[in-house]
mmCIF file with all atom_site columns, C-alpha atoms in Angstrom:
data_model
loop_
_atom_site.group_PDB
_atom_site.id
_atom_site.type_symbol
_atom_site.label_atom_id
_atom_site.label_alt_id
_atom_site.label_comp_id
_atom_site.label_asym_id
_atom_site.label_entity_id
_atom_site.label_seq_id
_atom_site.pdbx_PDB_ins_code
_atom_site.Cartn_x
_atom_site.Cartn_y
_atom_site.Cartn_z
_atom_site.occupancy
_atom_site.B_iso_or_equiv
_atom_site.pdbx_formal_charge
_atom_site.auth_seq_id
_atom_site.auth_comp_id
_atom_site.auth_asym_id
_atom_site.auth_atom_id
_atom_site.pdbx_PDB_model_num
ATOM 1   C CA . MET A 1 1   ? 123.484 248.765 -57.022 1.00 47.00 ? 9   MET A CA 1
ATOM 2   C CA . SER A 1 2   ? 126.322 250.087 -54.936 1.00 48.00 ? 10  SER A CA 1
ATOM 3   C CA . LYS A 1 3   ? 128.302 247.407 -53.124 1.00 45.00 ? 11  LYS A CA 1
ATOM 4   C CA . LEU A 1 4   ? 128.199 249.631 -50.047 1.00 47.00 ? 12  LEU A CA 1
ATOM 5   C CA . ALA A 1 5   ? 124.410 249.884 -49.999 1.00 54.00 ? 13  ALA A CA 1
ATOM 6   C CA . ARG A 1 6   ? 122.945 250.144 -46.537 1.00 62.00 ? 14  ARG A CA 1
ATOM 7   C CA . LEU A 1 7   ? 121.379 247.052 -44.946 1.00 66.00 ? 15  LEU A CA 1
ATOM 8   C CA . PHE A 1 8   ? 117.826 247.811 -43.809 1.00 75.00 ? 16  PHE A CA 1
ATOM 9   C CA . HIS A 1 9   ? 116.477 245.652 -40.986 1.00 80.00 ? 17  HIS A CA 1
ATOM 10  C CA . ASN A 1 10  ? 113.094 247.389 -40.955 1.00 91.00 ? 18  ASN A CA 1
ATOM 11  C CA . ALA A 1 11  ? 110.811 248.168 -43.915 1.00 95.00 ? 19  ALA A CA 1
ATOM 12  C CA . ASP A 1 12  ? 109.840 251.523 -42.350 1.00 95.00 ? 20  ASP A CA 1
ATOM 13  C CA . ASP A 1 13  ? 113.489 252.588 -42.576 1.00 94.00 ? 21  ASP A CA 1
ATOM 14  C CA . VAL A 1 14  ? 113.437 252.026 -46.346 1.00 96.00 ? 22  VAL A CA 1
ATOM 15  C CA . VAL A 1 15  ? 110.395 254.258 -46.765 1.00 97.00 ? 23  VAL A CA 1
ATOM 16  C CA . ASP A 1 16  ? 112.095 256.955 -44.661 1.00 96.00 ? 24  ASP A CA 1
ATOM 17  C CA . ALA A 1 17  ? 115.312 256.591 -46.698 1.00 96.00 ? 25  ALA A CA 1
ATOM 18  C CA . TRP A 1 18  ? 113.293 256.978 -49.924 1.00 97.00 ? 26  TRP A CA 1
ATOM 19  C CA . ARG A 1 19  ? 111.823 260.265 -48.709 1.00 97.00 ? 27  ARG A CA 1
ATOM 20  C CA . GLU A 1 20  ? 115.246 261.464 -47.558 1.00 97.00 ? 28  GLU A CA 1
ATOM 21  C CA . ALA A 1 21  ? 116.865 260.633 -50.910 1.00 98.00 ? 29  ALA A CA 1
ATOM 22  C CA . LEU A 1 22  ? 114.186 262.628 -52.769 1.00 97.00 ? 30  LEU A CA 1
ATOM 23  C CA . ARG A 1 23  ? 114.635 265.514 -50.330 1.00 97.00 ? 31  ARG A CA 1
ATOM 24  C CA . ASN A 1 24  ? 118.415 265.468 -50.946 1.00 98.00 ? 32  ASN A CA 1
ATOM 25  C CA . ARG A 1 25  ? 118.084 264.948 -54.730 1.00 97.00 ? 33  ARG A CA 1
ATOM 26  C CA . ASP A 1 26  ? 120.309 261.888 -54.241 1.00 98.00 ? 34  ASP A CA 1
ATOM 27  C CA . VAL A 1 27  ? 119.579 259.615 -57.201 1.00 97.00 ? 35  VAL A CA 1
ATOM 28  C CA . GLN A 1 28  ? 122.218 257.023 -56.280 1.00 97.00 ? 36  GLN A CA 1
ATOM 29  C CA . THR A 1 29  ? 120.967 256.589 -52.714 1.00 96.00 ? 37  THR A CA 1
ATOM 30  C CA . ALA A 1 30  ? 117.389 256.428 -53.995 1.00 96.00 ? 38  ALA A CA 1
ATOM 31  C CA . LEU A 1 31  ? 118.398 253.713 -56.461 1.00 96.00 ? 39  LEU A CA 1
ATOM 32  C CA . ASP A 1 32  ? 120.414 251.787 -53.860 1.00 95.00 ? 40  ASP A CA 1
ATOM 33  C CA . ILE A 1 33  ? 117.293 251.064 -51.823 1.00 95.00 ? 41  ILE A CA 1
ATOM 34  C CA . TRP A 1 34  ? 115.666 249.194 -54.706 1.00 97.00 ? 42  TRP A CA 1
ATOM 35  C CA . LEU A 1 35  ? 115.827 245.413 -54.981 1.00 95.00 ? 43  LEU A CA 1
ATOM 36  C CA . ASP A 1 36  ? 118.818 244.193 -57.008 1.00 93.00 ? 44  ASP A CA 1
ATOM 37  C CA . ASP A 1 37  ? 116.614 242.672 -59.699 1.00 93.00 ? 45  ASP A CA 1
ATOM 38  C CA . ASP A 1 38  ? 115.833 243.593 -63.308 1.00 92.00 ? 46  ASP A CA 1
ATOM 39  C CA . SER A 1 39  ? 112.093 243.149 -62.737 1.00 95.00 ? 47  SER A CA 1
ATOM 40  C CA . ILE A 1 40  ? 111.689 246.147 -60.392 1.00 98.00 ? 48  ILE A CA 1
ATOM 41  C CA . THR A 1 41  ? 109.026 248.588 -61.561 1.00 98.00 ? 49  THR A CA 1
ATOM 42  C CA . CYS A 1 42  ? 107.991 252.162 -60.916 1.00 98.00 ? 50  CYS A CA 1
ATOM 43  C CA . VAL A 1 43  ? 104.901 253.949 -62.201 1.00 98.00 ? 51  VAL A CA 1
ATOM 44  C CA . LEU A 1 44  ? 105.260 257.735 -62.143 1.00 94.00 ? 52  LEU A CA 1
ATOM 45  C CA . PRO A 1 45  ? 102.322 260.065 -61.412 1.00 92.00 ? 53  PRO A CA 1
ATOM 46  C CA . GLU A 1 46  ? 102.010 260.884 -65.120 1.00 90.00 ? 54  GLU A CA 1
ATOM 47  C CA . GLY A 1 47  ? 101.513 257.179 -65.869 1.00 93.00 ? 55  GLY A CA 1
ATOM 48  C CA . GLN A 1 48  ? 104.954 256.353 -67.280 1.00 95.00 ? 56  GLN A CA 1
ATOM 49  C CA . ARG A 1 49  ? 106.034 252.807 -66.344 1.00 98.00 ? 57  ARG A CA 1
ATOM 50  C CA . LEU A 1 50  ? 109.728 252.279 -65.653 1.00 98.00 ? 58  LEU A CA 1
ATOM 51  C CA . THR A 1 51  ? 111.249 248.788 -65.489 1.00 98.00 ? 59  THR A CA 1
ATOM 52  C CA . GLY A 1 52  ? 114.734 247.954 -64.244 1.00 97.00 ? 60  GLY A CA 1
ATOM 53  C CA . HIS A 1 53  ? 117.482 250.018 -62.679 1.00 97.00 ? 61  HIS A CA 1
ATOM 54  C CA . ALA A 1 54  ? 118.466 251.931 -65.844 1.00 97.00 ? 62  ALA A CA 1
ATOM 55  C CA . GLU A 1 55  ? 114.945 253.203 -66.552 1.00 98.00 ? 63  GLU A CA 1
ATOM 56  C CA . ILE A 1 56  ? 114.310 254.026 -62.894 1.00 98.00 ? 64  ILE A CA 1
ATOM 57  C CA . ARG A 1 57  ? 117.641 255.894 -62.702 1.00 97.00 ? 65  ARG A CA 1
ATOM 58  C CA . ASN A 1 58  ? 116.709 257.960 -65.777 1.00 97.00 ? 66  ASN A CA 1
ATOM 59  C CA . GLY A 1 59  ? 113.260 258.654 -64.325 1.00 96.00 ? 67  GLY A CA 1
ATOM 60  C CA . LEU A 1 60  ? 114.709 259.756 -60.979 1.00 95.00 ? 68  LEU A CA 1
ATOM 61  C CA . GLU A 1 61  ? 117.260 261.992 -62.700 1.00 97.00 ? 69  GLU A CA 1
ATOM 62  C CA . ARG A 1 62  ? 114.471 263.702 -64.674 1.00 95.00 ? 70  ARG A CA 1
ATOM 63  C CA . LEU A 1 63  ? 112.259 263.955 -61.583 1.00 92.00 ? 71  LEU A CA 1
ATOM 64  C CA . LEU A 1 64  ? 114.958 265.507 -59.393 1.00 95.00 ? 72  LEU A CA 1
ATOM 65  C CA . SER A 1 65  ? 116.791 267.568 -62.035 1.00 95.00 ? 73  SER A CA 1
ATOM 66  C CA . LYS A 1 66  ? 114.951 270.806 -61.237 1.00 92.00 ? 74  LYS A CA 1
ATOM 67  C CA . GLN A 1 67  ? 114.270 270.583 -57.514 1.00 94.00 ? 75  GLN A CA 1
ATOM 68  C CA . PRO A 1 68  ? 114.088 268.295 -54.509 1.00 96.00 ? 76  PRO A CA 1
ATOM 69  C CA . LEU A 1 69  ? 110.806 266.771 -53.402 1.00 96.00 ? 77  LEU A CA 1
ATOM 70  C CA . PHE A 1 70  ? 109.760 266.955 -49.775 1.00 97.00 ? 78  PHE A CA 1
ATOM 71  C CA . LEU A 1 71  ? 107.209 264.225 -49.054 1.00 97.00 ? 79  LEU A CA 1
ATOM 72  C CA . GLU A 1 72  ? 105.083 264.495 -45.932 1.00 96.00 ? 80  GLU A CA 1
ATOM 73  C CA . PRO A 1 73  ? 102.954 261.438 -45.138 1.00 96.00 ? 81  PRO A CA 1
ATOM 74  C CA . ILE A 1 74  ? 99.339  262.418 -44.513 1.00 95.00 ? 82  ILE A CA 1
ATOM 75  C CA . ALA A 1 75  ? 97.918  258.905 -44.191 1.00 95.00 ? 83  ALA A CA 1
ATOM 76  C CA . CYS A 1 76  ? 99.632  255.524 -44.236 1.00 96.00 ? 84  CYS A CA 1
ATOM 77  C CA . ILE A 1 77  ? 98.449  251.944 -44.073 1.00 97.00 ? 85  ILE A CA 1
ATOM 78  C CA . SER A 1 78  ? 101.044 249.191 -44.065 1.00 96.00 ? 86  SER A CA 1
ATOM 79  C CA . HIS A 1 79  ? 100.936 245.421 -44.061 1.00 97.00 ? 87  HIS A CA 1
ATOM 80  C CA . THR A 1 80  ? 103.984 243.305 -43.314 1.00 94.00 ? 88  THR A CA 1
ATOM 81  C CA . ILE A 1 81  ? 104.311 239.556 -43.544 1.00 93.00 ? 89  ILE A CA 1
ATOM 82  C CA . LEU A 1 82  ? 107.352 237.331 -43.656 1.00 92.00 ? 90  LEU A CA 1
ATOM 83  C CA . GLY A 1 83  ? 109.583 238.833 -46.352 1.00 95.00 ? 91  GLY A CA 1
ATOM 84  C CA . ALA A 1 84  ? 107.085 241.306 -47.830 1.00 97.00 ? 92  ALA A CA 1
ATOM 85  C CA . ALA A 1 85  ? 105.642 244.687 -46.894 1.00 98.00 ? 93  ALA A CA 1
ATOM 86  C CA . ILE A 1 86  ? 103.076 246.863 -48.653 1.00 98.00 ? 94  ILE A CA 1
ATOM 87  C CA . TYR A 1 87  ? 102.622 250.564 -47.927 1.00 98.00 ? 95  TYR A CA 1
ATOM 88  C CA . ASP A 1 88  ? 99.653  252.591 -49.120 1.00 98.00 ? 96  ASP A CA 1
ATOM 89  C CA . THR A 1 89  ? 100.254 256.270 -48.399 1.00 97.00 ? 97  THR A CA 1
ATOM 90  C CA . THR A 1 90  ? 98.922  259.676 -49.244 1.00 97.00 ? 98  THR A CA 1
ATOM 91  C CA . GLU A 1 91  ? 101.766 262.182 -49.297 1.00 97.00 ? 99  GLU A CA 1
ATOM 92  C CA . ALA A 1 92  ? 101.726 265.967 -49.344 1.00 96.00 ? 100 ALA A CA 1
ATOM 93  C CA . VAL A 1 93  ? 104.452 267.099 -51.748 1.00 96.00 ? 101 VAL A CA 1
ATOM 94  C CA . HIS A 1 94  ? 106.350 270.279 -50.942 1.00 96.00 ? 102 HIS A CA 1
ATOM 95  C CA . LEU A 1 95  ? 108.804 271.748 -53.431 1.00 94.00 ? 103 LEU A CA 1
ATOM 96  C CA . LYS A 1 96  ? 110.739 273.798 -50.866 1.00 94.00 ? 104 LYS A CA 1
ATOM 97  C CA . ALA A 1 97  ? 111.831 272.918 -47.347 1.00 92.00 ? 105 ALA A CA 1
ATOM 98  C CA . ASP A 1 98  ? 110.014 275.890 -45.816 1.00 92.00 ? 106 ASP A CA 1
ATOM 99  C CA . GLN A 1 99  ? 106.827 275.520 -47.864 1.00 93.00 ? 107 GLN A CA 1
ATOM 100 C CA . ILE A 1 100 ? 103.784 275.220 -45.575 1.00 92.00 ? 108 ILE A CA 1
ATOM 101 C CA . GLU A 1 101 ? 101.023 274.363 -48.047 1.00 94.00 ? 109 GLU A CA 1
ATOM 102 C CA . ALA A 1 102 ? 101.498 271.301 -50.237 1.00 94.00 ? 110 ALA A CA 1
ATOM 103 C CA . ALA A 1 103 ? 102.099 271.914 -53.935 1.00 94.00 ? 111 ALA A CA 1
ATOM 104 C CA . PHE A 1 104 ? 100.096 268.751 -54.646 1.00 95.00 ? 112 PHE A CA 1
ATOM 105 C CA . PHE A 1 105 ? 99.266  265.355 -53.172 1.00 96.00 ? 113 PHE A CA 1
ATOM 106 C CA . LEU A 1 106 ? 100.276 261.853 -54.266 1.00 97.00 ? 114 LEU A CA 1
ATOM 107 C CA . ASN A 1 107 ? 98.873  258.431 -53.539 1.00 98.00 ? 115 ASN A CA 1
ATOM 108 C CA . ILE A 1 108 ? 101.846 256.071 -53.333 1.00 98.00 ? 116 ILE A CA 1
ATOM 109 C CA . THR A 1 109 ? 101.885 252.300 -53.101 1.00 98.00 ? 117 THR A CA 1
ATOM 110 C CA . LEU A 1 110 ? 105.210 250.696 -52.235 1.00 98.00 ? 118 LEU A CA 1
ATOM 111 C CA . VAL A 1 111 ? 105.954 246.977 -52.319 1.00 99.00 ? 119 VAL A CA 1
ATOM 112 C CA . LEU A 1 112 ? 109.076 246.003 -50.390 1.00 98.00 ? 120 LEU A CA 1
ATOM 113 C CA . LEU A 1 113 ? 110.724 242.596 -50.272 1.00 97.00 ? 121 LEU A CA 1
ATOM 114 C CA . GLN A 1 114 ? 113.282 241.272 -47.845 1.00 95.00 ? 122 GLN A CA 1
ATOM 115 C CA . ASP A 1 115 ? 116.290 239.396 -49.176 1.00 90.00 ? 123 ASP A CA 1
ATOM 116 C CA . SER A 1 116 ? 119.888 238.855 -48.112 1.00 88.00 ? 124 SER A CA 1
ATOM 117 C CA . GLN A 1 117 ? 120.441 242.617 -48.478 1.00 84.00 ? 125 GLN A CA 1
ATOM 118 C CA . GLY A 1 118 ? 117.610 243.458 -46.072 1.00 92.00 ? 126 GLY A CA 1
ATOM 119 C CA . TRP A 1 119 ? 114.441 245.300 -47.088 1.00 95.00 ? 127 TRP A CA 1
ATOM 120 C CA . ARG A 1 120 ? 114.341 246.813 -50.590 1.00 96.00 ? 128 ARG A CA 1
ATOM 121 C CA . ILE A 1 121 ? 111.745 248.425 -52.852 1.00 98.00 ? 129 ILE A CA 1
ATOM 122 C CA . ALA A 1 122 ? 110.443 246.092 -55.575 1.00 98.00 ? 130 ALA A CA 1
ATOM 123 C CA . HIS A 1 123 ? 107.622 248.273 -56.905 1.00 99.00 ? 131 HIS A CA 1
ATOM 124 C CA . LEU A 1 124 ? 106.402 251.851 -56.493 1.00 98.00 ? 132 LEU A CA 1
ATOM 125 C CA . HIS A 1 125 ? 103.208 253.248 -57.973 1.00 98.00 ? 133 HIS A CA 1
ATOM 126 C CA . ALA A 1 126 ? 102.489 256.970 -57.616 1.00 97.00 ? 134 ALA A CA 1
ATOM 127 C CA . SER A 1 127 ? 99.399  258.803 -58.806 1.00 97.00 ? 135 SER A CA 1
ATOM 128 C CA . HIS A 1 128 ? 98.099  262.308 -58.303 1.00 96.00 ? 136 HIS A CA 1
ATOM 129 C CA . SER A 1 129 ? 95.545  262.736 -55.567 1.00 92.00 ? 137 SER A CA 1
ATOM 130 C CA . THR A 1 130 ? 93.110  265.453 -54.667 1.00 77.00 ? 138 THR A CA 1
ATOM 131 C CA . GLU A 1 131 ? 91.748  266.520 -51.322 1.00 64.00 ? 139 GLU A CA 1
ATOM 132 C CA . ASP A 1 132 ? 88.496  264.888 -52.457 1.00 65.00 ? 140 ASP A CA 1
ATOM 133 C CA . THR A 1 133 ? 90.086  261.438 -52.175 1.00 58.00 ? 141 THR A CA 1
ATOM 134 C CA . PHE A 1 134 ? 91.255  261.747 -48.561 1.00 57.00 ? 142 PHE A CA 1
ATOM 135 C CA . GLU A 1 135 ? 90.583  263.770 -45.470 1.00 62.00 ? 143 GLU A CA 1
ATOM 136 C CA . ALA A 1 136 ? 93.270  266.417 -45.054 1.00 58.00 ? 144 ALA A CA 1
ATOM 137 C CA . PRO A 1 137 ? 94.362  267.096 -41.471 1.00 57.00 ? 145 PRO A CA 1
ATOM 138 C CA . SER A 1 138 ? 92.170  269.752 -39.881 1.00 58.00 ? 146 SER A CA 1
ATOM 139 C CA . THR A 1 139 ? 94.559  270.649 -37.067 1.00 57.00 ? 147 THR A CA 1
ATOM 140 C CA . LEU A 1 140 ? 98.156  271.766 -37.083 1.00 54.00 ? 148 LEU A CA 1
ATOM 141 C CA . HIS A 1 141 ? 100.536 268.981 -36.151 1.00 52.00 ? 149 HIS A CA 1
ATOM 142 C CA . GLY A 1 142 ? 103.134 271.333 -34.673 1.00 52.00 ? 150 GLY A CA 1
ATOM 143 C CA . LEU A 1 143 ? 106.071 270.160 -36.775 1.00 46.00 ? 151 LEU A CA 1
ATOM 144 C CA . HIS A 1 144 ? 106.404 273.361 -38.800 1.00 43.00 ? 152 HIS A CA 1
#
């Protein structure tokens, strides 16, 4: 982890920084928001389980090598207690900044822990979703 990693005082900021790093294809920034621990884990939508910074770095490099990912939260439930936060989100994934319709949808579970470095990701699990598993917005939200 970079010694100059940003200190996050709010778990929501980490989730926003994760989306921004994917949008910018910034592997180092994406990795910097993970807990500085060898037991961190990430399960990719295809089912591959990554453990530790080296495997997660390699997975992020493969994931972002061809294009950025623009994640748009469709639904989010979060629970925060002292030192831990869990996010359960459904995200519309766009492959281009100006893309209106989602290329696909992901269900993402994030587990964040708070330590001396602030809030950090300890675990991320992503799986493909379909419109059958959630209610897509029926009205335009006016952001595009």
